[in-house]
């Protein structure tokens, strides 16, 4: 991201350019480009990049990349022109862009490649199918963090900041725990398995948009904060957030999650059951298997593959599908629907499912809805 | 180990040679040499090997090796002669040996190097200080498994057998869980953390001699067997044993444990708190630190470094010094002395400490003492 005098000058220049509003997903991608989360990408992808990424996980320059990072518009923008990119909500100028190419894509091909489905009920597919017809490619100069710093304060850490923090803590083996949900005991267990075998864990919350019904980031990160404070040792966890929207691309998104964690300084990514999945579009371990299908040198970040986790009454403890030999009847498994019902009704939630301090934060949120 | 006609011929030849009885520790080393557990060693170490291993973890040929593997005797044996090596208990001829060197060592130097102490109360030091004055070096031909197969049946697996088994199971990431104790919940937790992050675990019991008061291998492996049957998933654990005596060399023995696990086909070794330690001769994490002090290419097997593990009442689950933020008062920690007292008195043992099925095996043992 630009800073100082260069930023002021580019902001001034941006104000003189024709501007287009980007979508929420594009804004997240843009902020990631700005803060170094998507290094080595320098802007939105060309047609050749798009095709290469869809069909072979590689940009035209040969960079491993699992999901197209594209910008689309209905506006009349000429190739060779410069434009400003504006926030979808408040119109703030987020970036300038030199438009090097304008192209149409086969959206269904992107969806089939990336989401393994063209079902319009899939939230990622829906997003792609609804986007404008023309994609614009070109390098960007990012002018803003999109308000994430203001909204989330110290929780919004750039890759340079997490790397500096890990160095200060003396961590070299760092597992990223990707989350878009509050952390209940099953998630705590996943993070703790990672802590047992690594120097520390980055609990890394998605701060962008989710599908309807998901718990918003500010509530979720507060609930995670009390969990860390009460149930983790100081010096074993860093909580931070990153600006992307969910795409729900399952295996491909797991690869993206691992890829950008390299930039954040993580050596590992916890990949749970149905990672980044939605509905039943992906097999529970598709996001594990894909790490074995890509070339060994495609990613530095290694997956910490984990099965579904739960409290087992016969084990008398937290366990996973790999470590518990007992049956479903012995396992406490609570659906999101069930939990929402309990919380909004004020019913008791088993302590084996979630920490009371976490439940308190969520109850307050549901009570305020 | 020799087999078939070659074995029969060598046995016949052995019977015609002068023989010496080896010590219990030497017998264990000999059987390991015979079954390929100590590959690439071909026999007992020379003076130059001994010096190199004590001072720089290397044999004269440059092989990384953390503890001297030596044979000592008071008998009148000539350099250049061939001898037979006999079992300390029943006199069975275990091996033939071509004596290439006879040498004296500075025992105190070995103890200070290997055990970090010359205190004769240390069981490893005591063993070295009591051994005869002359060391014999030379290659061995091993004729017997020392009765381990007969005594332990399928539990006594050779390195070739464990490798074959791991291949059959499709395991490439295999953690060895070294144990000389029955497994209570703290050990179960260590093994399960390894299972969460590896393809499977080799629960690998020391079958040789221990210090007084330790639970004998046949009881211990039975207790471990019921634990695996009731509390682990099929296909995640292989239980086996290896023929060595304990040396209680702490950090150096942890390196040896990792080194010979390469031969058994393991990629990792669980290294807990005060691994292979005794009394308070070693710092609780000395056996972790030593893996960072040796050259990166010295060992293929990587340590899975783990802190002390226990049930924590405030966590409401198993945890370790790395994952539990609470204090000693919240943690269930049971000393060996306390447990022996409970078991021999028939008192109740908390279910958070040990599985009832395991306790039942141990109670029967104590009742029979």
mmCIF file with all atom_site columns, C-alpha atoms in Angstrom, chain A residues 173 185 188-189 191-200 228-236 304-307 309 311 314-326 331 355, chain B residues 173 185 188-189 191-200 228-236 304-307 309 311 314-326 331 355:
data_model
loop_
_atom_site.group_PDB
_atom_site.id
_atom_site.type_symbol
_atom_site.label_atom_id
_atom_site.label_alt_id
_atom_site.label_comp_id
_atom_site.label_asym_id
_atom_site.label_entity_id
_atom_site.label_seq_id
_atom_site.pdbx_PDB_ins_code
_atom_site.Cartn_x
_atom_site.Cartn_y
_atom_site.Cartn_z
_atom_site.occupancy
_atom_site.B_iso_or_equiv
_atom_site.pdbx_formal_charge
_atom_site.auth_seq_id
_atom_site.auth_comp_id
_atom_site.auth_asym_id
_atom_site.auth_atom_id
_atom_site.pdbx_PDB_model_num
ATOM 1  C CA . UNK A 1 173 ? 6.405   -23.144 13.216 1.00 0.00 ? 173 UNK A CA 1
ATOM 2  C CA . UNK A 1 185 ? -14.702 -26.510 22.132 1.00 0.00 ? 185 UNK A CA 1
ATOM 3  C CA . UNK A 1 188 ? -10.483 -24.908 20.606 1.00 0.00 ? 188 UNK A CA 1
ATOM 4  C CA . UNK A 1 189 ? -9.380  -28.530 20.350 1.00 0.00 ? 189 UNK A CA 1
ATOM 5  C CA . UNK A 1 191 ? -6.196  -24.976 17.734 1.00 0.00 ? 191 UNK A CA 1
ATOM 6  C CA . UNK A 1 192 ? -4.731  -26.757 20.765 1.00 0.00 ? 192 UNK A CA 1
ATOM 7  C CA . UNK A 1 193 ? -3.601  -29.760 18.735 1.00 0.00 ? 193 UNK A CA 1
ATOM 8  C CA . UNK A 1 194 ? -1.805  -27.229 16.549 1.00 0.00 ? 194 UNK A CA 1
ATOM 9  C CA . UNK A 1 195 ? -0.258  -25.569 19.610 1.00 0.00 ? 195 UNK A CA 1
ATOM 10 C CA . UNK A 1 196 ? 0.946   -28.939 20.910 1.00 0.00 ? 196 UNK A CA 1
ATOM 11 C CA . UNK A 1 197 ? 2.926   -29.449 17.723 1.00 0.00 ? 197 UNK A CA 1
ATOM 12 C CA . UNK A 1 198 ? 3.838   -25.903 16.628 1.00 0.00 ? 198 UNK A CA 1
ATOM 13 C CA . UNK A 1 199 ? 5.354   -22.824 18.262 1.00 0.00 ? 199 UNK A CA 1
ATOM 14 C CA . UNK A 1 200 ? 2.019   -21.050 18.174 1.00 0.00 ? 200 UNK A CA 1
ATOM 15 C CA . UNK A 1 228 ? -8.185  -17.095 24.260 1.00 0.00 ? 228 UNK A CA 1
ATOM 16 C CA . UNK A 1 229 ? -8.019  -15.084 27.468 1.00 0.00 ? 229 UNK A CA 1
ATOM 17 C CA . UNK A 1 230 ? -9.529  -17.809 29.644 1.00 0.00 ? 230 UNK A CA 1
ATOM 18 C CA . UNK A 1 231 ? -8.470  -21.075 28.010 1.00 0.00 ? 231 UNK A CA 1
ATOM 19 C CA . UNK A 1 232 ? -5.165  -20.551 26.234 1.00 0.00 ? 232 UNK A CA 1
ATOM 20 C CA . UNK A 1 233 ? -1.729  -19.816 27.595 1.00 0.00 ? 233 UNK A CA 1
ATOM 21 C CA . UNK A 1 234 ? -0.365  -16.354 26.955 1.00 0.00 ? 234 UNK A CA 1
ATOM 22 C CA . UNK A 1 235 ? 2.209   -16.446 24.197 1.00 0.00 ? 235 UNK A CA 1
ATOM 23 C CA . UNK A 1 236 ? 0.677   -19.355 22.278 1.00 0.00 ? 236 UNK A CA 1
ATOM 24 C CA . UNK A 1 304 ? -2.462  -29.833 9.298  1.00 0.00 ? 304 UNK A CA 1
ATOM 25 C CA . UNK A 1 305 ? -5.248  -32.167 8.248  1.00 0.00 ? 305 UNK A CA 1
ATOM 26 C CA . UNK A 1 306 ? -7.838  -32.762 10.936 1.00 0.00 ? 306 UNK A CA 1
ATOM 27 C CA . UNK A 1 307 ? -11.025 -34.774 11.104 1.00 0.00 ? 307 UNK A CA 1
ATOM 28 C CA . UNK A 1 309 ? -13.910 -32.884 16.347 1.00 0.00 ? 309 UNK A CA 1
ATOM 29 C CA . UNK A 1 311 ? -16.775 -34.142 22.908 1.00 0.00 ? 311 UNK A CA 1
ATOM 30 C CA . UNK A 1 314 ? -17.099 -42.459 26.472 1.00 0.00 ? 314 UNK A CA 1
ATOM 31 C CA . UNK A 1 315 ? -13.670 -40.962 25.781 1.00 0.00 ? 315 UNK A CA 1
ATOM 32 C CA . UNK A 1 316 ? -14.462 -38.423 28.490 1.00 0.00 ? 316 UNK A CA 1
ATOM 33 C CA . UNK A 1 317 ? -12.827 -35.694 26.507 1.00 0.00 ? 317 UNK A CA 1
ATOM 34 C CA . UNK A 1 318 ? -12.447 -33.919 23.213 1.00 0.00 ? 318 UNK A CA 1
ATOM 35 C CA . UNK A 1 319 ? -11.613 -36.160 20.304 1.00 0.00 ? 319 UNK A CA 1
ATOM 36 C CA . UNK A 1 320 ? -11.775 -36.419 16.559 1.00 0.00 ? 320 UNK A CA 1
ATOM 37 C CA . UNK A 1 321 ? -12.944 -38.928 14.009 1.00 0.00 ? 321 UNK A CA 1
ATOM 38 C CA . UNK A 1 322 ? -9.328  -40.139 13.974 1.00 0.00 ? 322 UNK A CA 1
ATOM 39 C CA . UNK A 1 323 ? -8.897  -40.590 17.708 1.00 0.00 ? 323 UNK A CA 1
ATOM 40 C CA . UNK A 1 324 ? -12.308 -41.663 19.011 1.00 0.00 ? 324 UNK A CA 1
ATOM 41 C CA . UNK A 1 325 ? -13.372 -45.258 18.360 1.00 0.00 ? 325 UNK A CA 1
ATOM 42 C CA . UNK A 1 326 ? -16.908 -44.784 19.661 1.00 0.00 ? 326 UNK A CA 1
ATOM 43 C CA . UNK A 1 331 ? -20.601 -37.968 20.693 1.00 0.00 ? 331 UNK A CA 1
ATOM 44 C CA . UNK A 1 355 ? -17.236 -22.394 27.077 1.00 0.00 ? 355 UNK A CA 1
ATOM 45 C CA . UNK B 2 173 ? 4.007   -40.121 8.603  1.00 0.00 ? 173 UNK B CA 1
ATOM 46 C CA . UNK B 2 185 ? -4.545  -40.785 30.138 1.00 0.00 ? 185 UNK B CA 1
ATOM 47 C CA . UNK B 2 188 ? -2.967  -41.598 25.706 1.00 0.00 ? 188 UNK B CA 1
ATOM 48 C CA . UNK B 2 189 ? -3.217  -37.861 25.103 1.00 0.00 ? 189 UNK B CA 1
ATOM 49 C CA . UNK B 2 191 ? -0.281  -40.575 21.432 1.00 0.00 ? 191 UNK B CA 1
ATOM 50 C CA . UNK B 2 192 ? -3.565  -39.046 20.257 1.00 0.00 ? 192 UNK B CA 1
ATOM 51 C CA . UNK B 2 193 ? -1.987  -35.678 19.514 1.00 0.00 ? 193 UNK B CA 1
ATOM 52 C CA . UNK B 2 194 ? 0.453   -37.634 17.355 1.00 0.00 ? 194 UNK B CA 1
ATOM 53 C CA . UNK B 2 195 ? -2.424  -39.470 15.645 1.00 0.00 ? 195 UNK B CA 1
ATOM 54 C CA . UNK B 2 196 ? -4.191  -36.177 14.949 1.00 0.00 ? 196 UNK B CA 1
ATOM 55 C CA . UNK B 2 197 ? -1.183  -34.997 12.991 1.00 0.00 ? 197 UNK B CA 1
ATOM 56 C CA . UNK B 2 198 ? 0.338   -38.209 11.583 1.00 0.00 ? 198 UNK B CA 1
ATOM 57 C CA . UNK B 2 199 ? -0.910  -41.257 9.699  1.00 0.00 ? 199 UNK B CA 1
ATOM 58 C CA . UNK B 2 200 ? -0.478  -43.426 12.761 1.00 0.00 ? 200 UNK B CA 1
ATOM 59 C CA . UNK B 2 228 ? -5.642  -49.464 22.441 1.00 0.00 ? 228 UNK B CA 1
ATOM 60 C CA . UNK B 2 229 ? -8.562  -51.843 22.056 1.00 0.00 ? 229 UNK B CA 1
ATOM 61 C CA . UNK B 2 230 ? -11.028 -49.665 23.969 1.00 0.00 ? 230 UNK B CA 1
ATOM 62 C CA . UNK B 2 231 ? -9.876  -46.098 23.324 1.00 0.00 ? 231 UNK B CA 1
ATOM 63 C CA . UNK B 2 232 ? -8.155  -45.944 19.941 1.00 0.00 ? 232 UNK B CA 1
ATOM 64 C CA . UNK B 2 233 ? -9.516  -46.392 16.459 1.00 0.00 ? 233 UNK B CA 1
ATOM 65 C CA . UNK B 2 234 ? -8.487  -49.521 14.639 1.00 0.00 ? 234 UNK B CA 1
ATOM 66 C CA . UNK B 2 235 ? -5.851  -48.713 12.051 1.00 0.00 ? 235 UNK B CA 1
ATOM 67 C CA . UNK B 2 236 ? -4.276  -45.814 13.930 1.00 0.00 ? 236 UNK B CA 1
ATOM 68 C CA . UNK B 2 304 ? 7.315   -34.180 18.242 1.00 0.00 ? 304 UNK B CA 1
ATOM 69 C CA . UNK B 2 305 ? 8.142   -32.115 21.292 1.00 0.00 ? 305 UNK B CA 1
ATOM 70 C CA . UNK B 2 306 ? 5.483   -32.238 23.985 1.00 0.00 ? 306 UNK B CA 1
ATOM 71 C CA . UNK B 2 307 ? 5.172   -30.695 27.412 1.00 0.00 ? 307 UNK B CA 1
ATOM 72 C CA . UNK B 2 309 ? 0.318   -33.630 30.118 1.00 0.00 ? 309 UNK B CA 1
ATOM 73 C CA . UNK B 2 311 ? -6.233  -33.658 33.223 1.00 0.00 ? 311 UNK B CA 1
ATOM 74 C CA . UNK B 2 314 ? -10.859 -26.008 34.739 1.00 0.00 ? 314 UNK B CA 1
ATOM 75 C CA . UNK B 2 315 ? -10.102 -26.938 31.118 1.00 0.00 ? 315 UNK B CA 1
ATOM 76 C CA . UNK B 2 316 ? -12.428 -29.906 31.615 1.00 0.00 ? 316 UNK B CA 1
ATOM 77 C CA . UNK B 2 317 ? -10.142 -32.109 29.583 1.00 0.00 ? 317 UNK B CA 1
ATOM 78 C CA . UNK B 2 318 ? -6.652  -33.372 28.914 1.00 0.00 ? 318 UNK B CA 1
ATOM 79 C CA . UNK B 2 319 ? -4.105  -30.653 28.347 1.00 0.00 ? 319 UNK B CA 1
ATOM 80 C CA . UNK B 2 320 ? -0.421  -29.914 28.483 1.00 0.00 ? 320 UNK B CA 1
ATOM 81 C CA . UNK B 2 321 ? 1.818   -27.262 29.929 1.00 0.00 ? 321 UNK B CA 1
ATOM 82 C CA . UNK B 2 322 ? 1.565   -25.596 26.508 1.00 0.00 ? 322 UNK B CA 1
ATOM 83 C CA . UNK B 2 323 ? -2.213  -25.596 26.212 1.00 0.00 ? 323 UNK B CA 1
ATOM 84 C CA . UNK B 2 324 ? -3.520  -25.174 29.764 1.00 0.00 ? 324 UNK B CA 1
ATOM 85 C CA . UNK B 2 325 ? -3.318  -21.689 31.274 1.00 0.00 ? 325 UNK B CA 1
ATOM 86 C CA . UNK B 2 326 ? -4.419  -22.786 34.735 1.00 0.00 ? 326 UNK B CA 1
ATOM 87 C CA . UNK B 2 331 ? -4.418  -30.112 37.493 1.00 0.00 ? 331 UNK B CA 1
ATOM 88 C CA . UNK B 2 355 ? -8.821  -45.825 32.165 1.00 0.00 ? 355 UNK B CA 1
#
